[in-house]
Short mmCIF file of C-alpha atoms in Angstrom, two decimals:
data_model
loop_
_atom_site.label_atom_id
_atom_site.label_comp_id
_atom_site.label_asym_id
_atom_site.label_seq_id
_atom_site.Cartn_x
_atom_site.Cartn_y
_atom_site.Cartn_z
CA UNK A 88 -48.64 26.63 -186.54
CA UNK A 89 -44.98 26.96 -186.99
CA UNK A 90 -43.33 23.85 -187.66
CA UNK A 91 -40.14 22.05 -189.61
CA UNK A 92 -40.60 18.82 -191.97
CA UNK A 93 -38.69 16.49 -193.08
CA UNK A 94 -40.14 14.18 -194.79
CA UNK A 95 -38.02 11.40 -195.27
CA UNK A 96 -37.33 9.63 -191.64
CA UNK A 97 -34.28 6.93 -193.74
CA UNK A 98 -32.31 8.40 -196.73
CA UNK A 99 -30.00 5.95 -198.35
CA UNK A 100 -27.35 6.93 -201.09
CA UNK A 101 -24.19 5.21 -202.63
CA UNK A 102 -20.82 6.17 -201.90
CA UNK A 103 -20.02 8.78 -204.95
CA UNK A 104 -23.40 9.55 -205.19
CA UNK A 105 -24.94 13.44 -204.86
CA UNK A 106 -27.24 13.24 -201.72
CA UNK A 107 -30.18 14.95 -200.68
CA UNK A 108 -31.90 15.43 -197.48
CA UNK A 109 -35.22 17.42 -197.72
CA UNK A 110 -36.80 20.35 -195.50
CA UNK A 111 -39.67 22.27 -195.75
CA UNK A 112 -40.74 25.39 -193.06
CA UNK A 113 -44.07 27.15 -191.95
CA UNK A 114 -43.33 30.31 -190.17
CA UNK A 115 -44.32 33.45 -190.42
CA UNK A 116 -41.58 36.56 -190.72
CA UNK A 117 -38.33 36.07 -192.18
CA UNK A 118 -37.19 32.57 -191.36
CA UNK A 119 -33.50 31.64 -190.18
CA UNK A 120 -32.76 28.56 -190.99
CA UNK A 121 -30.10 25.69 -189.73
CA UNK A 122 -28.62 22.46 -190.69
CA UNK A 123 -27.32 20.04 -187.70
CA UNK A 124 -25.70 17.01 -187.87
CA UNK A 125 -25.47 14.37 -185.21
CA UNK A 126 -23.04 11.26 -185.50
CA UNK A 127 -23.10 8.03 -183.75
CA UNK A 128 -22.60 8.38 -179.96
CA UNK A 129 -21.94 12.32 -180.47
CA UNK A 130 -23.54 15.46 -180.09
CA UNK A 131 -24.99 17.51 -182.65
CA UNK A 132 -23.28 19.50 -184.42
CA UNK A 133 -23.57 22.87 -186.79
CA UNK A 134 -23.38 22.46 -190.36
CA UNK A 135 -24.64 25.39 -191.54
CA UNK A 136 -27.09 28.13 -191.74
CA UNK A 137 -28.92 30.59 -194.17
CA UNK A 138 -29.75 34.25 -192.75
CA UNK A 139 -29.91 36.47 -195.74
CA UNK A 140 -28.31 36.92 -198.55
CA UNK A 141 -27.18 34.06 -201.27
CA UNK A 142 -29.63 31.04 -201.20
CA UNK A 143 -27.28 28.38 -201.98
CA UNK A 144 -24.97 28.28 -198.58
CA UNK A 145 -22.14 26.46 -197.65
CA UNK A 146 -21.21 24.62 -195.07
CA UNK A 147 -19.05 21.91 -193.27
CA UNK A 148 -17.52 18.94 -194.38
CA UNK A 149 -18.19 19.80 -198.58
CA UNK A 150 -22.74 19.98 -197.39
CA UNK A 151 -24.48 22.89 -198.88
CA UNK A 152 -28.48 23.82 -198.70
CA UNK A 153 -30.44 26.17 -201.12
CA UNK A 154 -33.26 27.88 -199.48
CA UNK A 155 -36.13 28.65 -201.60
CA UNK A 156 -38.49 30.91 -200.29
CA UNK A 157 -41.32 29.88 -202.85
CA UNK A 158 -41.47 26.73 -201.67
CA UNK A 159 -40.76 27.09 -198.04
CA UNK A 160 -37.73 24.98 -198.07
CA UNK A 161 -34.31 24.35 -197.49
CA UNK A 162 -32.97 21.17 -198.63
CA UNK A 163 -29.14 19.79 -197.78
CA UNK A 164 -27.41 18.67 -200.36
CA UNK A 165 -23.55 17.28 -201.11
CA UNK A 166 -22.56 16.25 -204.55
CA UNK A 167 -20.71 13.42 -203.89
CA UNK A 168 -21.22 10.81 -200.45
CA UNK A 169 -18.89 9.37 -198.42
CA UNK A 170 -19.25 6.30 -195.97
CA UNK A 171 -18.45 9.02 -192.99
CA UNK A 172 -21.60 11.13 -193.89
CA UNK A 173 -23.62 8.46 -192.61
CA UNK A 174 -25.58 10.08 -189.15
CA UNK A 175 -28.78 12.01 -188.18
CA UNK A 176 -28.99 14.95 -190.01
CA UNK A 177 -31.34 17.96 -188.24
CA UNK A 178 -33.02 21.06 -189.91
CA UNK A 179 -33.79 23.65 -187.57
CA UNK A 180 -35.17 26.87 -188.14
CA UNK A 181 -35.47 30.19 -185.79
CA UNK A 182 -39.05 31.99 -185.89
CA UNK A 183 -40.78 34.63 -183.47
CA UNK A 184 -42.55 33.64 -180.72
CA UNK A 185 -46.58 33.83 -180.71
CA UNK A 186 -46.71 35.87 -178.25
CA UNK A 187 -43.46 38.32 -180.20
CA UNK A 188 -41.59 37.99 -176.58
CA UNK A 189 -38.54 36.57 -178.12
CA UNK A 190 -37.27 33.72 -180.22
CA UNK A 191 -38.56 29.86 -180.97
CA UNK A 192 -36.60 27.39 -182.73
CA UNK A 193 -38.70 24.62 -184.07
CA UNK A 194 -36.21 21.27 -185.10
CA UNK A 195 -37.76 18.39 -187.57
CA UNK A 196 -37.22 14.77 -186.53
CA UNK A 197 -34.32 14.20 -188.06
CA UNK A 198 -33.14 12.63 -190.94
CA UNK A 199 -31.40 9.40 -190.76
CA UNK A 200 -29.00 9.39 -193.83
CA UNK A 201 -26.74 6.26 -194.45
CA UNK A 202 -23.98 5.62 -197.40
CA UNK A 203 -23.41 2.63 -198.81
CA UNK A 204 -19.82 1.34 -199.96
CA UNK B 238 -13.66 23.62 -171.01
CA UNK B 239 -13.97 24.44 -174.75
CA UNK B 240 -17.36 23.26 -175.02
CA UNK B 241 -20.88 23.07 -173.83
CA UNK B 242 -21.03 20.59 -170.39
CA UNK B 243 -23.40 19.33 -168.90
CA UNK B 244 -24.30 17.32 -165.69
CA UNK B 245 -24.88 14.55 -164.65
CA UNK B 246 -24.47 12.80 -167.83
CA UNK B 247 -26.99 10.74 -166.52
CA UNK B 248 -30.13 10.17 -163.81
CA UNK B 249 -32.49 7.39 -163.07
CA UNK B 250 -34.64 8.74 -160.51
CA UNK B 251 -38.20 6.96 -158.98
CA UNK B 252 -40.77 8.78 -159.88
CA UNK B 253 -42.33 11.74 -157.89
CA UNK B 254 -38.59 12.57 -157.31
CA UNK B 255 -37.16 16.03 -158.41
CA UNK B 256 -34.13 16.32 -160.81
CA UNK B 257 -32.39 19.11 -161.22
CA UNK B 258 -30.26 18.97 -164.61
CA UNK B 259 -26.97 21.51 -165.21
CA UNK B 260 -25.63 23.06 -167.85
CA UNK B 261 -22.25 24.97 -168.61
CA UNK B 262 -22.28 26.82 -171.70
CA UNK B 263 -19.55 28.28 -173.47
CA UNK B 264 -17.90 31.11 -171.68
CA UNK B 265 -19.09 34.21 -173.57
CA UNK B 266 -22.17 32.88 -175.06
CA UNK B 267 -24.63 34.90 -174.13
CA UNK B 268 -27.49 32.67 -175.06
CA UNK B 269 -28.29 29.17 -173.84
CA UNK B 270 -30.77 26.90 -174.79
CA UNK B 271 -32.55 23.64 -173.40
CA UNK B 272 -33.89 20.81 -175.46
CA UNK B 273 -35.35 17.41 -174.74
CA UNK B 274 -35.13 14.52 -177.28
CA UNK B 275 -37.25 11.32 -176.82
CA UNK B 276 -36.18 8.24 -178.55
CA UNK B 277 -37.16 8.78 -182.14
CA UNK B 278 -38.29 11.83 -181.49
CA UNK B 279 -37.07 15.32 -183.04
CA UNK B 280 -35.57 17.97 -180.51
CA UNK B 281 -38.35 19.52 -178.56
CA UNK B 282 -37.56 23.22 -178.00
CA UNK B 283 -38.17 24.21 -174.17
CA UNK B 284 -36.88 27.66 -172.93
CA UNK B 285 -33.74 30.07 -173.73
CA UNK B 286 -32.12 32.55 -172.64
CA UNK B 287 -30.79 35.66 -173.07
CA UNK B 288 -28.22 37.07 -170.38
CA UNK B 289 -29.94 36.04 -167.27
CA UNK B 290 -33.47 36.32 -168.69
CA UNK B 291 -36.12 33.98 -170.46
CA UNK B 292 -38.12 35.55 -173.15
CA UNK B 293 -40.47 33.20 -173.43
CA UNK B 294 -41.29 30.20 -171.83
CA UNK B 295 -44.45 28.85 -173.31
CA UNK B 296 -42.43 25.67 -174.85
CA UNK B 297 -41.81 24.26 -170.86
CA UNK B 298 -44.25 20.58 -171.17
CA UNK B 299 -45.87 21.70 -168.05
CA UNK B 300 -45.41 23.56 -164.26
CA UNK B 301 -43.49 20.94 -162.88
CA UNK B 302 -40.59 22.32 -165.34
CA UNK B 303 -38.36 25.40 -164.36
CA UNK B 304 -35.22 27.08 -165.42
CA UNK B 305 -32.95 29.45 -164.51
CA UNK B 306 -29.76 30.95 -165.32
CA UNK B 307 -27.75 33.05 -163.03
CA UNK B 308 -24.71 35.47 -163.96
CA UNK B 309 -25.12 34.88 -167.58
CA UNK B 310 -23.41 31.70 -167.45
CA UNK B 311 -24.11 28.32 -165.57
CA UNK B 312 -28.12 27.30 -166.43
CA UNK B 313 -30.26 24.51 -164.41
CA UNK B 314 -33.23 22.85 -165.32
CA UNK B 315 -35.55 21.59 -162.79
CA UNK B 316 -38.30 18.92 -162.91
CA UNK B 317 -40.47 18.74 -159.79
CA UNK B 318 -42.79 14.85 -158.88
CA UNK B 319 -41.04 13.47 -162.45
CA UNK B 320 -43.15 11.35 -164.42
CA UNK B 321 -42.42 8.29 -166.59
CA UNK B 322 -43.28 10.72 -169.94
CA UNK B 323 -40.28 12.69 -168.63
CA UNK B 324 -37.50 10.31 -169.86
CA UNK B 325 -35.14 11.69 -172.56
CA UNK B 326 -32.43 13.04 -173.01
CA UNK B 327 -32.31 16.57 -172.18
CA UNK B 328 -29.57 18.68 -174.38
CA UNK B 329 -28.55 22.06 -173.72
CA UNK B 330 -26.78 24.47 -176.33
CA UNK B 331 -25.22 27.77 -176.16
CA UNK B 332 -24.74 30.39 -178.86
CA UNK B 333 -23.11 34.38 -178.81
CA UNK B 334 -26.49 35.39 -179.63
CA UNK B 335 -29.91 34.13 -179.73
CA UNK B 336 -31.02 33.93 -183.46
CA UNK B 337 -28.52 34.10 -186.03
CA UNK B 338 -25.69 32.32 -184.15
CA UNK B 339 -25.07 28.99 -184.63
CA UNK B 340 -26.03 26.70 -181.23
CA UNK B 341 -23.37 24.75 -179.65
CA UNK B 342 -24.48 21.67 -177.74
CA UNK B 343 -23.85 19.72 -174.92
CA UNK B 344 -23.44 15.97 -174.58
CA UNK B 345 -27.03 15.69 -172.95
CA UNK B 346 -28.58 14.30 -170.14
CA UNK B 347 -30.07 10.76 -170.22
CA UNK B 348 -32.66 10.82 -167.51
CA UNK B 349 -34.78 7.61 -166.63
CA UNK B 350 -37.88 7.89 -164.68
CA UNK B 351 -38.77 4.31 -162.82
#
């Protein structure tokens, strides 16, 4: 079955700190793969996204994610925290339908990251 | 507007009842996608579109759902005799192309079946 993972439902990091916030993929075909972010009381939001290309992307707001195709995952990552980076974070990834009729995107539950002063 | 809308932002309806949920996407998006998200719950992928068509629909919960979209732009989702299980928020995004663009979403609508 096609799915997204993350495995960690409460990351929490000090301010300063380099942060991570893990996802892993199962789908078949070339994956596309997407980081969202959701703040309090606000929709979600883009952060970035890997297609092809350069595994280490970058995104909004200083984020970045490697994907490693070895071991199905793409994890976000920022080198240094801030109190404002604390919301739901979302990996998302794009795979073929089943049945090859057209797309499926397949989001985890959502990582809930929070910084610490 | 400049972004995704949707409406109403939110719907308490008795059960049985049917809802019909709206979404504006971004003008020129050709793709638009619906979403439900329970409380605690990741997004739940439901149906998209491309133009005026659905590619697949196998992620719809069940026959009471529908959706259509008509003249590549405004999109409704309809939920015939609602349930309690129905309650969430449902989101909709839009994006220039199915895929590899980046989704844009909409505030969501918060809809409460009594």
């Amino acid at each position: 079955a096609q799915s997204v993972a993350q495995p960690e439902d409460q990351v929490n990091v000090a301010e300063g700190n380099p942060l991570t916030v893990k996802c892993t993929y199962s789908v078949s075909g070339n994956p596309y793969l997407f980081w969202y972010v959701q703040y309090p009381n606000r929709g979600l939001q883009f952060l970035l996204k890997y297609i092809t290309g350069d595994n280490l992307v970058k995104g909004s707001y200083g984020f970045e994610a490697e994907f490693n195709k070895s071991q199905t995952s793409f994890h976000l990552k920022k080198p240094s925290a801030l109190v404002s980076d604390s919301a739901l974070y979302f990996c998302a990834v794009r795979a073929q339908s089943p049945s090859n009729t057209g797309n499926q995107f397949y989001f985890g539950t959502g990582t809930s990251l929070t910084v610490i002063p | 507007g400049a972004g995704v809308s949707q409406s109403p932002s939110n719907k308490v309806t008795e059960k049985g009842k049917d809802v019909e949920l709206r979404c504006d996407p971004i003008s020129g998006h050709t793709a638009l996608y619906w979403y439900r998200q329970s409380l605690g719950q990741g997004l739940e992928f439901l149906i998209y579109f491309q133009g005026n068509s659905a590619p697949d629909k196998s992620g719809l919960p069940s026959d009471r759902f529908s959706a259509e979209r008509t003249g590549g732009s405004v999109s409704t989702l309809t939920i015939q005799r609602t349930q309690q299980e129905d309650s969430a928020v449902y989101l909709c995004a839009s994006s220039l192309s199915s895929g590899k663009g980046e989704q844009y979403f909409g505030p969501g609508t918060r809809l409460t079946v009594t």
